[in-house]
PDB file of C-alpha atoms and ligand atoms in Angstrom:
ATOM      1  CA  UNK A 466     -28.501  -3.414   6.672  1.00  0.00           C
ATOM      2  CA  UNK A 467     -30.474  -2.860   3.548  1.00  0.00           C
ATOM      3  CA  UNK A 468     -30.079  -5.062   0.335  1.00  0.00           C
ATOM      4  CA  UNK A 469     -27.859  -2.562  -1.333  1.00  0.00           C
ATOM      5  CA  UNK A 470     -25.289  -2.647   1.394  1.00  0.00           C
ATOM      6  CA  UNK A 471     -25.438  -6.431   1.611  1.00  0.00           C
ATOM      7  CA  UNK A 472     -24.477  -6.777  -1.987  1.00  0.00           C
ATOM      8  CA  UNK A 473     -21.551  -4.484  -1.651  1.00  0.00           C
ATOM      9  CA  UNK A 474     -18.108  -5.918  -1.082  1.00  0.00           C
ATOM     10  CA  UNK A 475     -15.477  -4.018   0.928  1.00  0.00           C
ATOM     11  CA  UNK A 476     -12.865  -6.165  -0.678  1.00  0.00           C
ATOM     12  CA  UNK A 477     -12.948  -8.235  -3.977  1.00  0.00           C
ATOM     13  CA  UNK A 478     -10.109 -10.000  -5.069  1.00  0.00           C
ATOM     14  CA  UNK A 479     -10.233 -11.524  -8.700  1.00  0.00           C
ATOM     15  CA  UNK A 480      -7.763 -14.204  -9.904  1.00  0.00           C
ATOM     16  CA  UNK A 481      -4.814 -12.547  -8.269  1.00  0.00           C
ATOM     17  CA  UNK A 482      -1.359 -13.822  -9.180  1.00  0.00           C
ATOM     18  CA  UNK A 483       1.817 -12.302  -7.834  1.00  0.00           C
ATOM     19  CA  UNK A 484       5.383 -13.225  -7.615  1.00  0.00           C
ATOM     20  CA  UNK A 485       8.569 -11.953  -5.805  1.00  0.00           C
ATOM     21  CA  UNK A 486      12.109 -12.335  -7.058  1.00  0.00           C
ATOM     22  CA  UNK A 487      10.775 -14.376  -9.997  1.00  0.00           C
ATOM     23  CA  UNK A 488       9.062 -16.713  -7.690  1.00  0.00           C
ATOM     24  CA  UNK A 489       5.321 -17.297  -8.177  1.00  0.00           C
ATOM     25  CA  UNK A 490       3.658 -17.066  -4.982  1.00  0.00           C
ATOM     26  CA  UNK A 491       0.029 -16.263  -5.471  1.00  0.00           C
ATOM     27  CA  UNK A 492      -1.594 -18.143  -8.349  1.00  0.00           C
ATOM     28  CA  UNK A 493      -5.319 -17.314  -9.320  1.00  0.00           C
ATOM     29  CA  UNK A 494      -6.528 -16.202  -5.733  1.00  0.00           C
ATOM     30  CA  UNK A 495      -9.943 -14.988  -5.428  1.00  0.00           C
ATOM     31  CA  UNK A 496     -11.684 -13.688  -2.147  1.00  0.00           C
ATOM     32  CA  UNK A 497     -14.466 -11.548  -1.200  1.00  0.00           C
ATOM     33  CA  UNK A 498     -15.228  -9.787   2.125  1.00  0.00           C
ATOM     34  CA  UNK A 499     -18.497  -8.027   2.686  1.00  0.00           C
ATOM     35  CA  UNK A 500     -18.874  -4.778   5.004  1.00  0.00           C
ATOM     36  CA  UNK A 501     -19.068  -5.724   8.596  1.00  0.00           C
ATOM     37  CA  UNK A 502     -17.628  -9.211   8.244  1.00  0.00           C
ATOM     38  CA  UNK A 503     -14.703 -10.719   9.904  1.00  0.00           C
ATOM     39  CA  UNK A 504     -12.881 -13.352   7.766  1.00  0.00           C
ATOM     40  CA  UNK A 505     -10.339 -15.817   8.948  1.00  0.00           C
ATOM     41  CA  UNK A 506      -7.447 -16.963   6.610  1.00  0.00           C
ATOM     42  CA  UNK A 507      -5.691 -20.026   7.515  1.00  0.00           C
ATOM     43  CA  UNK A 508      -3.280 -22.156   5.658  1.00  0.00           C
ATOM     44  CA  UNK A 509       0.085 -24.006   5.898  1.00  0.00           C
ATOM     45  CA  UNK A 510       3.343 -22.159   6.270  1.00  0.00           C
ATOM     46  CA  UNK A 511       4.583 -20.743   2.942  1.00  0.00           C
ATOM     47  CA  UNK A 512       1.002 -20.822   1.350  1.00  0.00           C
ATOM     48  CA  UNK A 513       1.068 -17.060   0.553  1.00  0.00           C
ATOM     49  CA  UNK A 514      -0.783 -15.500   3.462  1.00  0.00           C
ATOM     50  CA  UNK A 515       1.906 -12.783   4.223  1.00  0.00           C
ATOM     51  CA  UNK A 516       2.370 -12.298   0.552  1.00  0.00           C
ATOM     52  CA  UNK A 517      -1.432 -11.689   0.110  1.00  0.00           C
ATOM     53  CA  UNK A 518      -1.346  -9.054   2.903  1.00  0.00           C
ATOM     54  CA  UNK A 519       1.661  -7.275   1.291  1.00  0.00           C
ATOM     55  CA  UNK A 520       0.014  -7.276  -2.125  1.00  0.00           C
ATOM     56  CA  UNK A 521      -3.055  -5.718  -0.489  1.00  0.00           C
ATOM     57  CA  UNK A 522      -1.038  -3.087   1.134  1.00  0.00           C
ATOM     58  CA  UNK A 523       1.033  -2.564  -2.087  1.00  0.00           C
ATOM     59  CA  UNK A 524       4.471  -3.468  -0.961  1.00  0.00           C
ATOM     60  CA  UNK A 525       6.721  -2.781  -3.942  1.00  0.00           C
ATOM     61  CA  UNK A 526       8.689  -6.140  -3.523  1.00  0.00           C
ATOM     62  CA  UNK A 527       5.850  -8.069  -4.752  1.00  0.00           C
ATOM     63  CA  UNK A 528       4.824  -7.876  -8.546  1.00  0.00           C
ATOM     64  CA  UNK A 529       1.137  -8.433  -9.593  1.00  0.00           C
ATOM     65  CA  UNK A 530       1.102 -10.690 -12.745  1.00  0.00           C
ATOM     66  CA  UNK A 531      -2.716 -10.886 -13.260  1.00  0.00           C
ATOM     67  CA  UNK A 532      -5.860 -10.024 -11.468  1.00  0.00           C
ATOM     68  CA  UNK A 533      -7.613  -7.176  -9.889  1.00  0.00           C
ATOM     69  CA  UNK A 534      -8.413  -6.029  -6.387  1.00  0.00           C
ATOM     70  CA  UNK A 535     -11.376  -3.763  -5.632  1.00  0.00           C
ATOM     71  CA  UNK A 536     -11.730  -1.908  -2.374  1.00  0.00           C
ATOM     72  CA  UNK A 537     -15.427  -0.885  -2.611  1.00  0.00           C
ATOM     73  CA  UNK A 538     -15.590   0.546  -6.051  1.00  0.00           C
ATOM     74  CA  UNK A 539     -11.984   1.547  -6.181  1.00  0.00           C
ATOM     75  CA  UNK A 540      -9.411  -0.527  -8.124  1.00  0.00           C
ATOM     76  CA  UNK A 541      -6.683  -0.888  -5.345  1.00  0.00           C
ATOM     77  CA  UNK A 542      -3.851  -1.918  -7.617  1.00  0.00           C
ATOM     78  CA  UNK A 543      -3.850   1.658  -9.329  1.00  0.00           C
ATOM     79  CA  UNK A 544      -3.220   3.359  -5.848  1.00  0.00           C
ATOM     80  CA  UNK A 545       0.064   3.910  -4.036  1.00  0.00           C
ATOM     81  CA  UNK A 546       0.461   2.287  -0.679  1.00  0.00           C
ATOM     82  CA  UNK A 547      -0.149   5.534   1.021  1.00  0.00           C
ATOM     83  CA  UNK A 548      -3.237   6.191  -0.903  1.00  0.00           C
ATOM     84  CA  UNK A 549      -4.440   2.732   0.070  1.00  0.00           C
ATOM     85  CA  UNK A 550      -3.913   3.507   3.792  1.00  0.00           C
ATOM     86  CA  UNK A 551      -5.798   6.842   3.389  1.00  0.00           C
ATOM     87  CA  UNK A 552      -8.634   5.010   1.849  1.00  0.00           C
ATOM     88  CA  UNK A 553      -8.961   2.990   4.871  1.00  0.00           C
ATOM     89  CA  UNK A 554      -7.006  -0.084   4.714  1.00  0.00           C
ATOM     90  CA  UNK A 555      -4.869  -1.032   7.771  1.00  0.00           C
ATOM     91  CA  UNK A 556      -2.188  -3.830   7.818  1.00  0.00           C
ATOM     92  CA  UNK A 557      -0.783  -5.102  11.041  1.00  0.00           C
ATOM     93  CA  UNK A 558       2.439  -6.663  10.229  1.00  0.00           C
ATOM     94  CA  UNK A 559       3.812 -10.101  11.402  1.00  0.00           C
ATOM     95  CA  UNK A 560       6.988  -8.440  12.242  1.00  0.00           C
ATOM     96  CA  UNK A 561       6.464  -4.809  13.346  1.00  0.00           C
ATOM     97  CA  UNK A 562       9.261  -2.320  12.619  1.00  0.00           C
ATOM     98  CA  UNK A 563      11.138  -0.599  15.401  1.00  0.00           C
ATOM     99  CA  UNK A 564      11.306   3.255  14.848  1.00  0.00           C
ATOM    100  CA  UNK A 565      13.887   5.183  17.071  1.00  0.00           C
ATOM    101  CA  UNK A 566      13.202   8.938  17.710  1.00  0.00           C
ATOM    102  CA  UNK A 567       9.335   8.728  17.159  1.00  0.00           C
ATOM    103  CA  UNK A 568       7.073   7.917  20.109  1.00  0.00           C
ATOM    104  CA  UNK A 569       4.200   5.735  19.640  1.00  0.00           C
ATOM    105  CA  UNK A 570       1.928   8.711  20.547  1.00  0.00           C
ATOM    106  CA  UNK A 571       3.566  10.873  17.968  1.00  0.00           C
ATOM    107  CA  UNK A 572       3.279   8.326  15.304  1.00  0.00           C
ATOM    108  CA  UNK A 573      -0.564   7.642  16.012  1.00  0.00           C
ATOM    109  CA  UNK A 574      -1.087  11.408  15.654  1.00  0.00           C
ATOM    110  CA  UNK A 575       0.685  11.646  12.567  1.00  0.00           C
ATOM    111  CA  UNK A 576      -1.046   8.647  11.138  1.00  0.00           C
ATOM    112  CA  UNK A 577      -4.467  10.193  11.973  1.00  0.00           C
ATOM    113  CA  UNK A 578      -3.430  13.375  10.261  1.00  0.00           C
ATOM    114  CA  UNK A 579      -2.243  11.808   7.172  1.00  0.00           C
ATOM    115  CA  UNK A 580      -5.668  10.157   6.816  1.00  0.00           C
ATOM    116  CA  UNK A 581      -7.514  13.404   7.313  1.00  0.00           C
ATOM    117  CA  UNK A 582      -8.900  12.218  10.719  1.00  0.00           C
ATOM    118  CA  UNK A 583      -7.992  15.462  12.404  1.00  0.00           C
ATOM    119  CA  UNK A 584      -8.587  15.372  16.142  1.00  0.00           C
ATOM    120  CA  UNK A 585      -8.006  18.393  18.387  1.00  0.00           C
ATOM    121  CA  UNK A 586      -5.182  17.620  20.892  1.00  0.00           C
ATOM    122  CA  UNK A 587      -7.965  17.258  23.735  1.00  0.00           C
ATOM    123  CA  UNK A 588      -9.934  14.696  21.699  1.00  0.00           C
ATOM    124  CA  UNK A 589      -6.765  12.962  20.720  1.00  0.00           C
ATOM    125  CA  UNK A 590      -5.650  12.522  24.330  1.00  0.00           C
ATOM    126  CA  UNK A 591      -9.156  11.329  25.317  1.00  0.00           C
ATOM    127  CA  UNK A 592      -9.296   8.712  22.418  1.00  0.00           C
ATOM    128  CA  UNK A 593      -5.772   7.579  23.107  1.00  0.00           C
ATOM    129  CA  UNK A 594      -6.552   7.067  26.828  1.00  0.00           C
ATOM    130  CA  UNK A 595      -9.521   5.035  25.934  1.00  0.00           C
ATOM    131  CA  UNK A 596      -7.681   2.861  23.368  1.00  0.00           C
ATOM    132  CA  UNK A 597      -4.714   2.442  25.867  1.00  0.00           C
ATOM    133  CA  UNK A 598      -7.274   1.213  28.490  1.00  0.00           C
ATOM    134  CA  UNK A 599      -8.525  -1.379  25.974  1.00  0.00           C
ATOM    135  CA  UNK A 600      -5.048  -2.776  25.359  1.00  0.00           C
ATOM    136  CA  UNK A 601      -4.269  -2.840  29.125  1.00  0.00           C
ATOM    137  CA  UNK A 602      -1.633  -0.059  29.084  1.00  0.00           C
ATOM    138  CA  UNK A 603      -1.299   3.459  30.369  1.00  0.00           C
ATOM    139  CA  UNK A 604      -0.105   6.907  28.888  1.00  0.00           C
ATOM    140  CA  UNK A 605       3.795   5.797  29.536  1.00  0.00           C
ATOM    141  CA  UNK A 606       3.387   3.027  26.929  1.00  0.00           C
ATOM    142  CA  UNK A 607       2.414   5.553  24.244  1.00  0.00           C
ATOM    143  CA  UNK A 608       5.352   7.946  25.170  1.00  0.00           C
ATOM    144  CA  UNK A 609       7.927   5.284  24.398  1.00  0.00           C
ATOM    145  CA  UNK A 610       9.654   5.062  20.993  1.00  0.00           C
ATOM    146  CA  UNK A 611       7.729   2.986  18.552  1.00  0.00           C
ATOM    147  CA  UNK A 612       8.443  -0.406  19.039  1.00  0.00           C
ATOM    148  CA  UNK A 613      11.871  -0.049  20.340  1.00  0.00           C
ATOM    149  CA  UNK A 614      12.770  -2.425  23.272  1.00  0.00           C
ATOM    150  CA  UNK A 615       9.199  -3.489  23.111  1.00  0.00           C
ATOM    151  CA  UNK A 616       8.607  -7.223  24.085  1.00  0.00           C
ATOM    152  CA  UNK A 617       6.729  -9.325  21.394  1.00  0.00           C
ATOM    153  CA  UNK A 618       3.488  -8.851  23.119  1.00  0.00           C
ATOM    154  CA  UNK A 619       3.892  -5.057  23.350  1.00  0.00           C
ATOM    155  CA  UNK A 620       4.648  -4.854  19.691  1.00  0.00           C
ATOM    156  CA  UNK A 621       1.354  -6.766  19.026  1.00  0.00           C
ATOM    157  CA  UNK A 622      -0.463  -4.427  21.538  1.00  0.00           C
ATOM    158  CA  UNK A 623       0.950  -1.380  19.748  1.00  0.00           C
ATOM    159  CA  UNK A 624      -0.391  -2.649  16.463  1.00  0.00           C
ATOM    160  CA  UNK A 625      -3.805  -3.122  18.121  1.00  0.00           C
ATOM    161  CA  UNK A 626      -3.469   0.367  19.600  1.00  0.00           C
ATOM    162  CA  UNK A 627      -3.014   1.814  15.960  1.00  0.00           C
ATOM    163  CA  UNK A 628      -6.079  -0.295  14.831  1.00  0.00           C
ATOM    164  CA  UNK A 629      -8.244   1.166  17.635  1.00  0.00           C
ATOM    165  CA  UNK A 630      -7.237   4.761  16.785  1.00  0.00           C
ATOM    166  CA  UNK A 631      -7.350   4.677  13.097  1.00  0.00           C
ATOM    167  CA  UNK A 632     -10.661   2.554  12.874  1.00  0.00           C
ATOM    168  CA  UNK A 633      -9.925   1.441   9.331  1.00  0.00           C
ATOM    169  CA  UNK A 634     -12.686   0.323   7.102  1.00  0.00           C
ATOM    170  CA  UNK A 635     -10.506  -2.774   6.524  1.00  0.00           C
ATOM    171  CA  UNK A 636      -7.880  -4.504   8.781  1.00  0.00           C
ATOM    172  CA  UNK A 637      -5.655  -7.297   7.681  1.00  0.00           C
ATOM    173  CA  UNK A 638      -3.906  -8.726  10.713  1.00  0.00           C
ATOM    174  CA  UNK A 639      -0.989 -10.970   9.706  1.00  0.00           C
ATOM    175  CA  UNK A 640      -0.528 -13.167  12.766  1.00  0.00           C
ATOM    176  CA  UNK A 641      -1.037 -10.455  15.244  1.00  0.00           C
ATOM    177  CA  UNK A 642      -1.566 -13.244  17.736  1.00  0.00           C
ATOM    178  CA  UNK A 643       1.492 -15.233  17.189  1.00  0.00           C
ATOM    179  CA  UNK A 644       3.588 -15.771  20.325  1.00  0.00           C
ATOM    180  CA  UNK A 645       0.863 -14.018  22.540  1.00  0.00           C
ATOM    181  CA  UNK A 646      -0.227 -15.678  25.866  1.00  0.00           C
ATOM    182  CA  UNK A 647      -3.860 -16.201  26.529  1.00  0.00           C
ATOM    183  CA  UNK A 648      -4.408 -12.908  28.350  1.00  0.00           C
ATOM    184  CA  UNK A 649      -2.816 -11.021  25.369  1.00  0.00           C
ATOM    185  CA  UNK A 650      -4.980 -12.982  23.049  1.00  0.00           C
ATOM    186  CA  UNK A 651      -7.976 -11.924  24.740  1.00  0.00           C
ATOM    187  CA  UNK A 652      -6.890  -8.381  24.605  1.00  0.00           C
ATOM    188  CA  UNK A 653      -6.528  -8.692  20.736  1.00  0.00           C
ATOM    189  CA  UNK A 654      -9.846 -10.375  20.214  1.00  0.00           C
ATOM    190  CA  UNK A 655     -11.607  -7.949  22.576  1.00  0.00           C
ATOM    191  CA  UNK A 656     -10.203  -5.057  20.550  1.00  0.00           C
ATOM    192  CA  UNK A 657     -11.202  -6.384  17.109  1.00  0.00           C
ATOM    193  CA  UNK A 658     -14.570  -7.316  18.504  1.00  0.00           C
ATOM    194  CA  UNK A 659     -14.996  -3.918  19.901  1.00  0.00           C
ATOM    195  CA  UNK A 660     -14.686  -2.467  16.237  1.00  0.00           C
ATOM    196  CA  UNK A 661     -17.396  -4.796  14.894  1.00  0.00           C
ATOM    197  CA  UNK A 662     -19.813  -2.641  12.945  1.00  0.00           C
ATOM    198  CA  UNK A 663     -21.120  -2.452   9.391  1.00  0.00           C
ATOM    199  CA  UNK A 664     -18.333  -0.037   8.652  1.00  0.00           C
ATOM    200  CA  UNK A 665     -15.502  -2.314   9.725  1.00  0.00           C
ATOM    201  CA  UNK A 666     -14.345  -5.428   8.073  1.00  0.00           C
ATOM    202  CA  UNK A 667     -11.286  -7.728   8.867  1.00  0.00           C
ATOM    203  CA  UNK A 668      -9.051 -10.342   7.346  1.00  0.00           C
ATOM    204  CA  UNK A 669      -7.285 -12.084  10.175  1.00  0.00           C
ATOM    205  CA  UNK A 670      -4.567 -14.409   9.419  1.00  0.00           C
ATOM    206  CA  UNK A 671      -4.005 -16.859  12.166  1.00  0.00           C
ATOM    207  CA  UNK A 672      -3.095 -20.292  13.353  1.00  0.00           C
ATOM    208  CA  UNK A 673      -4.704 -20.273  16.609  1.00  0.00           C
ATOM    209  CA  UNK A 674      -7.966 -22.019  17.287  1.00  0.00           C
ATOM    210  CA  UNK A 675      -8.187 -20.021  20.662  1.00  0.00           C
ATOM    211  CA  UNK A 676      -8.108 -16.775  18.632  1.00  0.00           C
ATOM    212  CA  UNK A 677     -10.801 -18.137  16.276  1.00  0.00           C
ATOM    213  CA  UNK A 678     -12.988 -19.202  19.142  1.00  0.00           C
ATOM    214  CA  UNK A 679     -12.630 -15.655  20.678  1.00  0.00           C
ATOM    215  CA  UNK A 680     -13.208 -13.891  17.446  1.00  0.00           C
ATOM    216  CA  UNK A 681     -16.032 -15.962  15.917  1.00  0.00           C
ATOM    217  CA  UNK A 682     -15.269 -15.198  12.142  1.00  0.00           C
ATOM    218  CA  UNK A 683     -18.240 -14.998   9.651  1.00  0.00           C
ATOM    219  CA  UNK A 684     -16.240 -16.775   6.952  1.00  0.00           C
ATOM    220  CA  UNK A 685     -13.125 -19.024   7.084  1.00  0.00           C
ATOM    221  CA  UNK A 686     -10.794 -19.403   4.158  1.00  0.00           C
ATOM    222  CA  UNK A 687      -8.122 -21.965   3.444  1.00  0.00           C
ATOM    223  CA  UNK A 688      -5.183 -21.024   1.341  1.00  0.00           C
ATOM    224  CA  UNK A 689      -2.945 -23.476  -0.164  1.00  0.00           C
ATOM    225  CA  UNK A 690      -0.051 -22.936  -2.817  1.00  0.00           C
ATOM    226  CA  UNK A 691      -1.084 -19.392  -3.448  1.00  0.00           C
ATOM    227  CA  UNK A 692      -4.902 -19.830  -3.748  1.00  0.00           C
ATOM    228  CA  UNK A 693      -8.098 -20.170  -1.812  1.00  0.00           C
ATOM    229  CA  UNK A 694      -9.117 -23.766  -1.909  1.00  0.00           C
ATOM    230  CA  UNK A 695     -11.938 -23.735   0.461  1.00  0.00           C
ATOM    231  CA  UNK A 696     -14.170 -21.002   1.993  1.00  0.00           C
ATOM    232  CA  UNK A 697     -16.964 -21.700   4.449  1.00  0.00           C
ATOM    233  CA  UNK A 698     -18.288 -21.550   7.877  1.00  0.00           C
ATOM    234  CA  UNK A 699     -16.338 -21.659  11.163  1.00  0.00           C
ATOM    235  CA  UNK A 700     -16.849 -25.486  10.901  1.00  0.00           C
ATOM    236  CA  UNK A 701     -13.613 -25.389   8.961  1.00  0.00           C
ATOM    237  CA  UNK A 702     -11.645 -24.384  11.788  1.00  0.00           C
ATOM    238  CA  UNK A 703     -12.520 -27.773  13.684  1.00  0.00           C
ATOM    239  CA  UNK A 704     -11.439 -29.737  10.377  1.00  0.00           C
ATOM    240  CA  UNK A 705      -8.109 -28.011  10.395  1.00  0.00           C
ATOM    241  CA  UNK A 706      -7.728 -28.522  14.014  1.00  0.00           C
ATOM    242  CA  UNK A 707      -8.428 -32.149  13.912  1.00  0.00           C
ATOM    243  CA  UNK A 708      -6.842 -32.995  10.621  1.00  0.00           C
ATOM    244  CA  UNK A 709      -4.207 -30.409   9.938  1.00  0.00           C
ATOM    245  CA  UNK A 710      -3.875 -29.682   6.241  1.00  0.00           C
ATOM    246  CA  UNK A 711      -2.878 -33.054   4.875  1.00  0.00           C
ATOM    247  CA  UNK A 712      -6.416 -33.656   3.273  1.00  0.00           C
ATOM    248  CA  UNK A 713      -5.791 -30.663   0.991  1.00  0.00           C
ATOM    249  CA  UNK A 714      -3.444 -32.664  -1.147  1.00  0.00           C
ATOM    250  CA  UNK A 715      -5.901 -35.448  -1.594  1.00  0.00           C
TER     251      UNK A 715
HETATM  252  N1  ADP B1251      11.150 -11.958  -0.588  1.00  0.00           N
HETATM  253  C1  ADP B1251      10.905 -13.206  -1.041  1.00  0.00           C
HETATM  254  N2  ADP B1251      11.883 -13.827  -1.864  1.00  0.00           N
HETATM  255  C2  ADP B1251      11.661 -15.322  -2.272  1.00  0.00           C
HETATM  256  N3  ADP B1251      10.699 -15.934  -1.684  1.00  0.00           N
HETATM  257  C3  ADP B1251       9.748 -15.457  -1.039  1.00  0.00           C
HETATM  258  C4  ADP B1251       9.812 -14.242  -0.569  1.00  0.00           C
HETATM  259  N4  ADP B1251       8.738 -13.875   0.245  1.00  0.00           N
HETATM  260  C5  ADP B1251       8.107 -15.046   0.431  1.00  0.00           C
HETATM  261  N5  ADP B1251       8.645 -15.865  -0.326  1.00  0.00           N
HETATM  262  C6  ADP B1251       8.261 -17.329  -0.516  1.00  0.00           C
HETATM  263  O1  ADP B1251       6.728 -17.273  -0.836  1.00  0.00           O
HETATM  264  C7  ADP B1251       6.135 -18.393  -0.311  1.00  0.00           C
HETATM  265  C8  ADP B1251       5.015 -17.648   0.585  1.00  0.00           C
HETATM  266  O2  ADP B1251       5.483 -16.927   1.589  1.00  0.00           O
HETATM  267  P1  ADP B1251       4.450 -16.187   2.640  1.00  0.00           P
HETATM  268  O3  ADP B1251       3.492 -15.405   1.790  1.00  0.00           O
HETATM  269  O4  ADP B1251       5.302 -15.618   3.762  1.00  0.00           O
HETATM  270  O5  ADP B1251       3.795 -17.463   3.328  1.00  0.00           O
HETATM  271  P2  ADP B1251       2.968 -17.553   4.660  1.00  0.00           P
HETATM  272  O6  ADP B1251       2.628 -16.220   5.250  1.00  0.00           O
HETATM  273  O7  ADP B1251       1.633 -18.176   4.296  1.00  0.00           O
HETATM  274  O8  ADP B1251       3.693 -18.427   5.489  1.00  0.00           O
HETATM  275  C9  ADP B1251       7.129 -19.050   0.731  1.00  0.00           C
HETATM  276  O9  ADP B1251       7.700 -20.038  -0.092  1.00  0.00           O
HETATM  277  C10 ADP B1251       8.180 -18.047   0.855  1.00  0.00           C
HETATM  278  O10 ADP B1251       9.581 -18.698   0.963  1.00  0.00           O
HETATM  279 MG1   MG B1252       3.201 -15.314   7.059  1.00  0.00          MG
END
């Protein structure tokens, strides 16, 4: 990586404050992610982790009061949710939606097309097969209606399948690992690790030390009361594991 690339930020959040239903949730949050880095975001329940992912994705339910978000050189807050996705931001939801009448495969094909990642049907089938193998599923999984009747673990695998197919520049994974058994955790971590490259960055929201052990994030952030209170090396994970979040109030 040359010096210029090193200085670049894929994501730069400056002094972000956001609210929903008149309730202030994010209050002066700042965060930077460089190309090729995987960042972990940890924090107590209700600290604003999901809100941050929704605000980055552009969910209309959240009102940005102050602050700016840059995605590369672009001002993210001026873009619609669809434009943000097209630019290369992928959000894996904590609670994936069920969509009857649309197969996972059709959905993936349409998503790729919407992002101008046009693959021929043959290339698409090939890529889908490879991605399915990575999540431990076969073609029948992709022919099922999106998330309908999927187990918790299958919904999370479907999110990871999307991630593998779309190869976004920035992935935000909001507790994609919650409720997964150790084998499924391994699948999720392997999939994310397989995308590691200077062109891929991720912000992974998780509570699981096991997930963090498998992912080996470059930077760990602790969020509390709507802002980042500490950023540092993965050593922070051990502190949270041993001491919880009580020390934050001191
Ligand atoms: N739609 C909403 N209406 C009112 N309060 C909300 C809404 N969404 C989130 N909150 C509140 O905002 C805070 C942060 O929520 P959230 O971002 O989901 O936290 P986390 O993901 O860190 O657990 C919580 O106190 C939550 O109750
Ligand atoms: Mg949450």
